[in-house]
PDB file of C-alpha atoms in Angstrom:
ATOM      1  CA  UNK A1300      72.478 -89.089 -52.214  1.00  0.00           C
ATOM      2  CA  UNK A1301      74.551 -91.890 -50.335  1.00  0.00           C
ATOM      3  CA  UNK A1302      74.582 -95.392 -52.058  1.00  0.00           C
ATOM      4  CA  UNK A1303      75.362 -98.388 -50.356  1.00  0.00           C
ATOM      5  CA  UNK A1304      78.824-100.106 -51.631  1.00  0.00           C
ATOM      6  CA  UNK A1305      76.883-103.473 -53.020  1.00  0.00           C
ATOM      7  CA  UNK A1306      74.451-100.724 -55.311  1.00  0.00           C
ATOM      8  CA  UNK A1307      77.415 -98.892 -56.306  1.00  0.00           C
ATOM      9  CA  UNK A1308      79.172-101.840 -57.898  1.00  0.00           C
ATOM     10  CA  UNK A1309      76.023-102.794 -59.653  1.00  0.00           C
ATOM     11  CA  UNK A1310      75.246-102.254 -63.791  1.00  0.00           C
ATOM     12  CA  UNK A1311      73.052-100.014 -64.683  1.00  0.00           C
ATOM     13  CA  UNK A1312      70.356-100.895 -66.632  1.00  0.00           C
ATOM     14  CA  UNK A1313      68.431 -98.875 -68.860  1.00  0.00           C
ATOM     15  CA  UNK A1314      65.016 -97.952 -67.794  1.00  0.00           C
ATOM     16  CA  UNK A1315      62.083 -98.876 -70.337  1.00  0.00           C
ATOM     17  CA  UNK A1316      58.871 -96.627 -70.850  1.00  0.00           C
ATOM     18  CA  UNK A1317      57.673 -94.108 -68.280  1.00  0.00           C
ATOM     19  CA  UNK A1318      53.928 -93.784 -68.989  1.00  0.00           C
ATOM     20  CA  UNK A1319      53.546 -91.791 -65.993  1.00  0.00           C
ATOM     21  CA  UNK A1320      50.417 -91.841 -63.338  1.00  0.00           C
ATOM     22  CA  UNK A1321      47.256 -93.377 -64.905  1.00  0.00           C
ATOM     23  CA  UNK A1322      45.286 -89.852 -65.803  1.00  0.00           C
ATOM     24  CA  UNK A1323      42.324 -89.459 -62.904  1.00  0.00           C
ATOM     25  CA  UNK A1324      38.974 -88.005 -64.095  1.00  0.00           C
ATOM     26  CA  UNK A1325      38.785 -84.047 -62.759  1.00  0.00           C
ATOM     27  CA  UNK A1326      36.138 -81.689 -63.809  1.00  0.00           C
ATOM     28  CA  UNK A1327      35.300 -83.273 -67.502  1.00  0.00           C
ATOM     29  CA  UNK A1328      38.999 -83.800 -68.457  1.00  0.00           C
ATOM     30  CA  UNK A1329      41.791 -86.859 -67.978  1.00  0.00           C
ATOM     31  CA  UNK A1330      44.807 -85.671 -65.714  1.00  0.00           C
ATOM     32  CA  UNK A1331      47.533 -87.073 -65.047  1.00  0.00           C
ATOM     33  CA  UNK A1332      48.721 -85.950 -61.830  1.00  0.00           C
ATOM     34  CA  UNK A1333      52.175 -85.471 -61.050  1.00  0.00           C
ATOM     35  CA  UNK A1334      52.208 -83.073 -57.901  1.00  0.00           C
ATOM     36  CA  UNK A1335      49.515 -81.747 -55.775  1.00  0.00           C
ATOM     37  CA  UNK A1336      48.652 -78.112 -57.996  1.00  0.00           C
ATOM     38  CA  UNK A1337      47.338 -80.889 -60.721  1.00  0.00           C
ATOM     39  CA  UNK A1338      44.476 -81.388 -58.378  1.00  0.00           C
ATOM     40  CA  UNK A1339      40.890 -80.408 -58.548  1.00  0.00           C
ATOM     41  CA  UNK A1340      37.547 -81.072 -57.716  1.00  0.00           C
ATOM     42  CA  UNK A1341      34.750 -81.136 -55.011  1.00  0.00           C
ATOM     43  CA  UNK A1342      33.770 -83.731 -52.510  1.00  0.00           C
ATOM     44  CA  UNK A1343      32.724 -84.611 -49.381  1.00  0.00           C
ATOM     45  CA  UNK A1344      34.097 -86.539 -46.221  1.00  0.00           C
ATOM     46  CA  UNK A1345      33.053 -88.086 -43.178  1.00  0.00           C
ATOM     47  CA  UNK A1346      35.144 -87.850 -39.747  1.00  0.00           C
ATOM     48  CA  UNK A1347      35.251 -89.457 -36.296  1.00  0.00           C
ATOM     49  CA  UNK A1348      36.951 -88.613 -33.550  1.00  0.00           C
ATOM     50  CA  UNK A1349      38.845 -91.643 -31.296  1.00  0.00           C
ATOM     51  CA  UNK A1350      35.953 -91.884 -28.836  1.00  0.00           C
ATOM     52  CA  UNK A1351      33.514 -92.001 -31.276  1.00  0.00           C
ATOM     53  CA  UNK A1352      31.164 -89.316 -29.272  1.00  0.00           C
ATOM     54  CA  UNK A1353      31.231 -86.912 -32.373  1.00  0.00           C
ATOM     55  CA  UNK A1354      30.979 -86.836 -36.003  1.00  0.00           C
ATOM     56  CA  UNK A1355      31.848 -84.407 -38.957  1.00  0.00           C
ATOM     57  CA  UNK A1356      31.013 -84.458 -42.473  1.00  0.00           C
ATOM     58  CA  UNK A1357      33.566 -81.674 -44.816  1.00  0.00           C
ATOM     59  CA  UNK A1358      33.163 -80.497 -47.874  1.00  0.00           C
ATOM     60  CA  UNK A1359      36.068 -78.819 -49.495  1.00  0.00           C
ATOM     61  CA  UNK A1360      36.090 -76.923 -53.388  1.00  0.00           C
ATOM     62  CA  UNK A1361      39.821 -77.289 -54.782  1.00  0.00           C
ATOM     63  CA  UNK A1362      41.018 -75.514 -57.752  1.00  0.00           C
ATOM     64  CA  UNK A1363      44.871 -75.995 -58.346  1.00  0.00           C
ATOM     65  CA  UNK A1364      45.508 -77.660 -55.633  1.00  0.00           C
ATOM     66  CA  UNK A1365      44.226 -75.106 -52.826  1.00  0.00           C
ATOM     67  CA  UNK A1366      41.202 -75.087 -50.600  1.00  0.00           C
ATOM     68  CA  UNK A1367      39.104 -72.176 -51.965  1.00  0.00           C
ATOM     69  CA  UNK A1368      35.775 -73.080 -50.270  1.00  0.00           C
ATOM     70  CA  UNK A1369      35.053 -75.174 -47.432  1.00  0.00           C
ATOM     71  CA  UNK A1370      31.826 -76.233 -45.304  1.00  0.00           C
ATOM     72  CA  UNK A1371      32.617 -78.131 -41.939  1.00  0.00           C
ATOM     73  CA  UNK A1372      28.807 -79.596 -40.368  1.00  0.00           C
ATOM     74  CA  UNK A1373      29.101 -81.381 -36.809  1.00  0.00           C
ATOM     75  CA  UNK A1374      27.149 -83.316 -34.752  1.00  0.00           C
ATOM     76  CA  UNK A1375      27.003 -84.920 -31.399  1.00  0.00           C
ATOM     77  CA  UNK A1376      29.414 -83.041 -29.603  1.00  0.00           C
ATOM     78  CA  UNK A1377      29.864 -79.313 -28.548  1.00  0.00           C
ATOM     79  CA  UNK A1378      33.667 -78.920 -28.305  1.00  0.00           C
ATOM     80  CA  UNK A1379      33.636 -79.927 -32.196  1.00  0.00           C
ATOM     81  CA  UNK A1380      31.185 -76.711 -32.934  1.00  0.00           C
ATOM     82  CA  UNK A1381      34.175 -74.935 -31.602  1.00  0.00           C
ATOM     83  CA  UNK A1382      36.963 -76.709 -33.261  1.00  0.00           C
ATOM     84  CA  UNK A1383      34.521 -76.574 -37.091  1.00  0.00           C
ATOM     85  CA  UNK A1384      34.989 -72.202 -36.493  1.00  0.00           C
ATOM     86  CA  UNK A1385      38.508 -72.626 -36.559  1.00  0.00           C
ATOM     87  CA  UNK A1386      38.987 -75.099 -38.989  1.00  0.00           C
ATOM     88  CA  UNK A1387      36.777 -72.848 -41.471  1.00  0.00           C
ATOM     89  CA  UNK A1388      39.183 -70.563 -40.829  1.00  0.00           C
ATOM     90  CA  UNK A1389      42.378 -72.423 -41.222  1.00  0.00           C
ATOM     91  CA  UNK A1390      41.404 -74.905 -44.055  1.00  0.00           C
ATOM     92  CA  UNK A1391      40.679 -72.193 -47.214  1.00  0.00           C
ATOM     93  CA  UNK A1392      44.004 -71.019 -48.768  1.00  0.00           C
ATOM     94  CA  UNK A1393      45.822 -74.622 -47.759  1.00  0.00           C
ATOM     95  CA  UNK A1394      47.118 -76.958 -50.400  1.00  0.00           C
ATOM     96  CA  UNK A1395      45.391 -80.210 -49.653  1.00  0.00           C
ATOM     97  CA  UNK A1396      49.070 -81.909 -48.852  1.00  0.00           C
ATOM     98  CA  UNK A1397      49.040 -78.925 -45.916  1.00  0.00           C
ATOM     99  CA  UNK A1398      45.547 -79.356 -44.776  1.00  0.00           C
ATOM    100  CA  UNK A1399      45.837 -83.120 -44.906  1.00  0.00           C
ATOM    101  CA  UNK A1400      49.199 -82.367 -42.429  1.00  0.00           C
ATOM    102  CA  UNK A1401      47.563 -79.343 -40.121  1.00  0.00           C
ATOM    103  CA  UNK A1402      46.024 -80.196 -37.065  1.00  0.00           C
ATOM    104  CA  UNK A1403      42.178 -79.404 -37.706  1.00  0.00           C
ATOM    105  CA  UNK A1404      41.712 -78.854 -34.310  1.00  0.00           C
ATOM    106  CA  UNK A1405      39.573 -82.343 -33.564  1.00  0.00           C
ATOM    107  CA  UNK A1406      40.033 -85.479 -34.341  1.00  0.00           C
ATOM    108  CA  UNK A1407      37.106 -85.550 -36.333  1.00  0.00           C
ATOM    109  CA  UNK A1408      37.466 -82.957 -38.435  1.00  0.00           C
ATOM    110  CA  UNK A1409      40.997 -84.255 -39.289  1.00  0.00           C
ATOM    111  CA  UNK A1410      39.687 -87.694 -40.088  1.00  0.00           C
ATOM    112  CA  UNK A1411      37.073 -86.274 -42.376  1.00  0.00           C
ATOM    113  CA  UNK A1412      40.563 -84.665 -43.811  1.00  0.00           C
ATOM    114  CA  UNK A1413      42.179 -87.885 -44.263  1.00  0.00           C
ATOM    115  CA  UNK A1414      39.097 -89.225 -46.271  1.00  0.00           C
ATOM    116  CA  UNK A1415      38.745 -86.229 -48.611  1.00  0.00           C
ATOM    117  CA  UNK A1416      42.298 -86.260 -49.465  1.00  0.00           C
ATOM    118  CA  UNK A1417      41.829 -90.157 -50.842  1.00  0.00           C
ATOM    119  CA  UNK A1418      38.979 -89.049 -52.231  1.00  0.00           C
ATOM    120  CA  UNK A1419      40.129 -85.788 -54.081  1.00  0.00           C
ATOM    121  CA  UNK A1420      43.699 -87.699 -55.174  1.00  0.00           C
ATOM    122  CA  UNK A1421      41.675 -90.826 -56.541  1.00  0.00           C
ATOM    123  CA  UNK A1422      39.440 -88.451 -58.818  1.00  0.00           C
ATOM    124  CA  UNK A1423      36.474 -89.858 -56.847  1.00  0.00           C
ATOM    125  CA  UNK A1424      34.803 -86.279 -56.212  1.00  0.00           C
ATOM    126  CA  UNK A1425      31.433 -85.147 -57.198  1.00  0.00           C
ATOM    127  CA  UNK A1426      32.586 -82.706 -59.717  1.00  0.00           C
ATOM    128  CA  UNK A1427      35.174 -85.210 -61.699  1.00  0.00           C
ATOM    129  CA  UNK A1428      32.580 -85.133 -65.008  1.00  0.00           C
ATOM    130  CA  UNK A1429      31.273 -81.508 -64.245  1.00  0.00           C
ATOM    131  CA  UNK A1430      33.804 -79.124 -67.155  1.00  0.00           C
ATOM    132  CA  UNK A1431      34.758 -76.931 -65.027  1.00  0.00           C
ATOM    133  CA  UNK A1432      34.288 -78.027 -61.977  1.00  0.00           C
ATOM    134  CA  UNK A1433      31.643 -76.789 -59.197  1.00  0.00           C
ATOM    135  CA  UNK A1434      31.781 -72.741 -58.338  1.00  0.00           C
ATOM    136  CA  UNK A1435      32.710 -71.393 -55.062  1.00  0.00           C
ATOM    137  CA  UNK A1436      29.748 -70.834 -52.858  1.00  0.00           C
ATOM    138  CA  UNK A1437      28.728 -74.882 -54.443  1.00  0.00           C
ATOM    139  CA  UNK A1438      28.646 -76.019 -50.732  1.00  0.00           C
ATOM    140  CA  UNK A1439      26.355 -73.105 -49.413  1.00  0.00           C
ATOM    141  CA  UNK A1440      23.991 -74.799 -52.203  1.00  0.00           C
ATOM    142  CA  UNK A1441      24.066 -78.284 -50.371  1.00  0.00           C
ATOM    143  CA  UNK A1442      22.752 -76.685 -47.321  1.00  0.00           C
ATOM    144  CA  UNK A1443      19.468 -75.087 -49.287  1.00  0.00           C
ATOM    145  CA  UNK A1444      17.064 -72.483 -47.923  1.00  0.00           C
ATOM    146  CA  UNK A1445      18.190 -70.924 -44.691  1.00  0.00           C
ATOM    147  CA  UNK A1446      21.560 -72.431 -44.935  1.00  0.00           C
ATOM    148  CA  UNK A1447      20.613 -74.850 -41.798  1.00  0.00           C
ATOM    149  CA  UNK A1448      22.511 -78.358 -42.005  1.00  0.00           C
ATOM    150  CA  UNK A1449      19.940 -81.738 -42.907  1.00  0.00           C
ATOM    151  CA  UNK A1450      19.920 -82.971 -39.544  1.00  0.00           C
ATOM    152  CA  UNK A1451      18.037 -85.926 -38.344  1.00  0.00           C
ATOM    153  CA  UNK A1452      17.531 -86.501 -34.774  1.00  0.00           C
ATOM    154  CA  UNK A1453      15.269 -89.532 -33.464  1.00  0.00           C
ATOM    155  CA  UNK A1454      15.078 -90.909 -29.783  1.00  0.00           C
ATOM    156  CA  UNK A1455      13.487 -94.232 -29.178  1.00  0.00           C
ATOM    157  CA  UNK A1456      13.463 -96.543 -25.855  1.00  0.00           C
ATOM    158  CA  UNK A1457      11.389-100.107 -25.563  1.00  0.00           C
ATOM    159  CA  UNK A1458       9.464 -98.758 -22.480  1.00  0.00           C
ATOM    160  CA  UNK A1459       7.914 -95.545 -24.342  1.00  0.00           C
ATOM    161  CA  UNK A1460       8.736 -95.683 -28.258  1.00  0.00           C
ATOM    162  CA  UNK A1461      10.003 -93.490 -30.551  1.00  0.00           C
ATOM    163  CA  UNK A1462      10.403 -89.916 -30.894  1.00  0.00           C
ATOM    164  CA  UNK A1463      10.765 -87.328 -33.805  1.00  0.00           C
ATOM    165  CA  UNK A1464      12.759 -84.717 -32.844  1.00  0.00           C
ATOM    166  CA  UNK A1465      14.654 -83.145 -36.320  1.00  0.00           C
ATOM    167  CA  UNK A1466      13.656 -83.956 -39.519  1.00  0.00           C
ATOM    168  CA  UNK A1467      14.999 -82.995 -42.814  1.00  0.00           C
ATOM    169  CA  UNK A1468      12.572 -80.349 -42.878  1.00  0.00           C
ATOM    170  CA  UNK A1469      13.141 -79.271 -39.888  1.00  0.00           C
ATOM    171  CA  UNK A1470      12.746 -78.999 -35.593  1.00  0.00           C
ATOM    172  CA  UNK A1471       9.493 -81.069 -35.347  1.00  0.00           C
ATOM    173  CA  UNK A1472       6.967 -79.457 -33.175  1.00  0.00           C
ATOM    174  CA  UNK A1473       3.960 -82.184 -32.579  1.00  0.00           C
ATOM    175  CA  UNK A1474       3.869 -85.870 -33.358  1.00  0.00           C
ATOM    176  CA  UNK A1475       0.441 -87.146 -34.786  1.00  0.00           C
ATOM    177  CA  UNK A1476      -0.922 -90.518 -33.332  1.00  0.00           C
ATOM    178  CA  UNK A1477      -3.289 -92.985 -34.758  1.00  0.00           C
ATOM    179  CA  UNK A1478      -6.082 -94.923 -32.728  1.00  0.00           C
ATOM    180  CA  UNK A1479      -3.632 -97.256 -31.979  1.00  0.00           C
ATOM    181  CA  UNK A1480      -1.184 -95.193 -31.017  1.00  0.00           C
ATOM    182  CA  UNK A1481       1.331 -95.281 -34.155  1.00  0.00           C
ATOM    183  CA  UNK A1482       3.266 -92.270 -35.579  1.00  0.00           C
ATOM    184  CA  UNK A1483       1.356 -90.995 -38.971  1.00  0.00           C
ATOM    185  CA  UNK A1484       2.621 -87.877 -39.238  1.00  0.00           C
ATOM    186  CA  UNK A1485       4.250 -84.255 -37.437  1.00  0.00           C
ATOM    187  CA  UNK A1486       4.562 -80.588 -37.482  1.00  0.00           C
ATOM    188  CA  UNK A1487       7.655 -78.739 -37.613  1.00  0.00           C
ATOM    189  CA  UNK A1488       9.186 -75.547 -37.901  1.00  0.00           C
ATOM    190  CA  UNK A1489      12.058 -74.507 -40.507  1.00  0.00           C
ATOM    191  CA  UNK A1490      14.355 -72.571 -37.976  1.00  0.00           C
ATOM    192  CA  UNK A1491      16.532 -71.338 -41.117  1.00  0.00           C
ATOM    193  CA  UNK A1492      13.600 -69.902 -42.881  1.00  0.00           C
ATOM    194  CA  UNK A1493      11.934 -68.560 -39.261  1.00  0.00           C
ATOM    195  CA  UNK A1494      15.304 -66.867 -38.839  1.00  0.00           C
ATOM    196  CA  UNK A1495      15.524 -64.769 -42.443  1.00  0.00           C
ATOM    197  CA  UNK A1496      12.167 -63.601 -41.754  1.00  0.00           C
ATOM    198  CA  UNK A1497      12.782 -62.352 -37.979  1.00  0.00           C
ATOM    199  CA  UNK A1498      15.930 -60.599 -39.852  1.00  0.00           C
ATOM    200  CA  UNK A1499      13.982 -58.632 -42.126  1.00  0.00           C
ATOM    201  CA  UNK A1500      11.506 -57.680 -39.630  1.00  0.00           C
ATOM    202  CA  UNK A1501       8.430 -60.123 -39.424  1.00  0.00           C
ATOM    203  CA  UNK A1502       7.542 -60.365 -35.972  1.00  0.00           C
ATOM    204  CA  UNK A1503       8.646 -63.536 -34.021  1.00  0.00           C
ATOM    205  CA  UNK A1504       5.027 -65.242 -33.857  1.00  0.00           C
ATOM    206  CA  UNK A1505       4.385 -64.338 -37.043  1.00  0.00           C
ATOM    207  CA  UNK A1506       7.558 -66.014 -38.282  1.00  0.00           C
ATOM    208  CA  UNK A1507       7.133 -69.040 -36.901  1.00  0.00           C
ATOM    209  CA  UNK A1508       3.685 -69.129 -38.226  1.00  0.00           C
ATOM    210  CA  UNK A1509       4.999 -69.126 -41.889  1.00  0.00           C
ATOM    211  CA  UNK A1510       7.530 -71.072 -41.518  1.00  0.00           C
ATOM    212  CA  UNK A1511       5.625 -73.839 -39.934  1.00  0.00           C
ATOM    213  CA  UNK A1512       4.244 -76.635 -41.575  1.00  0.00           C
ATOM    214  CA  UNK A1513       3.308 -80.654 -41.462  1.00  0.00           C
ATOM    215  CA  UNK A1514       3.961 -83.859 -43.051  1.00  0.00           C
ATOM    216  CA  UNK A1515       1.787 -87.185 -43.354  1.00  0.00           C
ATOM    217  CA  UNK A1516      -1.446 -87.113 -42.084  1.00  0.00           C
ATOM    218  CA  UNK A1517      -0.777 -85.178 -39.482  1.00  0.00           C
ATOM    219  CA  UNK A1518      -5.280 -84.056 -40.301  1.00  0.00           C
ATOM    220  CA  UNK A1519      -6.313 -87.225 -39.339  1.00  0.00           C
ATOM    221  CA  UNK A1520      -4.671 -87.534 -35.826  1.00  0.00           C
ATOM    222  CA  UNK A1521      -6.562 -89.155 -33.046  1.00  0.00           C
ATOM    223  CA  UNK A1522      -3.912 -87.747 -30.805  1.00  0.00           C
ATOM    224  CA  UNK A1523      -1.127 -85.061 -31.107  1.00  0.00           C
ATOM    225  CA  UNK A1524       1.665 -85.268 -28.837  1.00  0.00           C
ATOM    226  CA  UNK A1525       4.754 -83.221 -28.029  1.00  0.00           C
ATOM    227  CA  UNK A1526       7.346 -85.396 -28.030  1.00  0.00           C
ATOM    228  CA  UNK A1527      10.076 -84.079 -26.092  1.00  0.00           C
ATOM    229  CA  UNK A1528       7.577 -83.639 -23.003  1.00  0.00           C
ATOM    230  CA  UNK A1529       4.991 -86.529 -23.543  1.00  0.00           C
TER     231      UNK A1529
END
């Protein structure tokens, strides 16, 4: 350690109470963390890359300070779907100082990095009053039957309206139209669920048979439209 000569020269002055860090909630307990293997907790994170063409949301299970579990979900740009398969691969097993300091691949994904790490060292995660914490295989949970991302994708212009395309529930397969020509309702198809059941054998039309379905009053349409071709 090199001191300058006007510090040298100085008194030294005794140095009152050391409290330490103010103690951050982390799965039902108070910690006080001191270095990065005090850490715990689950979250989730939203990334952009510079251009703003592409999003990511994370979600990342630490225990002690490493990545155990993580789920990477992208939109709006295929080079990201690319970059999430190797980031799943590089972020479990990482300390979150390492991850936060490891090129993710995109921008995105390292963004959404950036924001989890404030999150997770704040105590600001979803598990911080869960004893415990969440188990691994928590963020296989968030994406629910078929383990198919919530995506939402809607397409509107002032000439012809808008259009359902992805719902929650999932790819949406007719719009329903009132007498004056208003959206009351649609029909979609679960891919996720279509998918297990063309896996254990169910035939392809019968699959998407049962795993088709409607919402609203999709009954009382005047009109049913496709709306990626009408």
């Amino acid at each position: 350690m090199i001191y300058t000569h006007e510090v040298e020269s100085m008194t030294c002055v005794a140095k009152g109470p050391n409290h330490g860090p103010a103690p951050i909630p982390q799965e039902g307990k108070w910690v006080q963390s001191r270095e990065v293997r005090d850490i715990s907790g689950f979250t989730h994170g939203i990334g952009w890359c510079a251009p703003q063409q592409g999003a990511c949301k994370l979600s990342l299970n630490v225990k002690d300070g490493v990545i155990v579990e993580a789920l990477v979900e992208t939109i709006g740009c295929s080079g990201m779907t690319h970059s999430a398969a190797m980031a799943a691969e590089i972020l479990p097993g990482k300390t979150i100082l390492e991850a936060l300091n490891t090129d993710l691949v995109c921008d995105a994904i390292n963004t959404a990095m950036r924001e989890l790490f404030l999150q997770i060292a704040y105590g600001r995660t979803q598990s911080a009053f869960s004893e415990g914490g969440l188990p691994v295989g928590a963020g296989l949970e968030d994406l629910g039957k078929g383990l198919c991302s919530q995506v939402g994708t809607m397409y509107g212009t002032l000439a012809k309206g808008p259009r359902y395309l992805e719902m929650a529930e999932g790819y949406v397969l007719k719009t329903a139209l009132d007498a004056d020509d208003q959206i009351i309702g649609y029909q979609f198809v679960h891919i996720g669920k279509m998918m297990e059941s063309i896996k254990k054998g169910v035939s392809a039309d019968e699959a998407l048979k049962k795993a088709t379905s409607q919402y609203g009053r999709f009954d009382e349409a005047v009109r049913v439209i496709d709306p990626r071709h009408e």
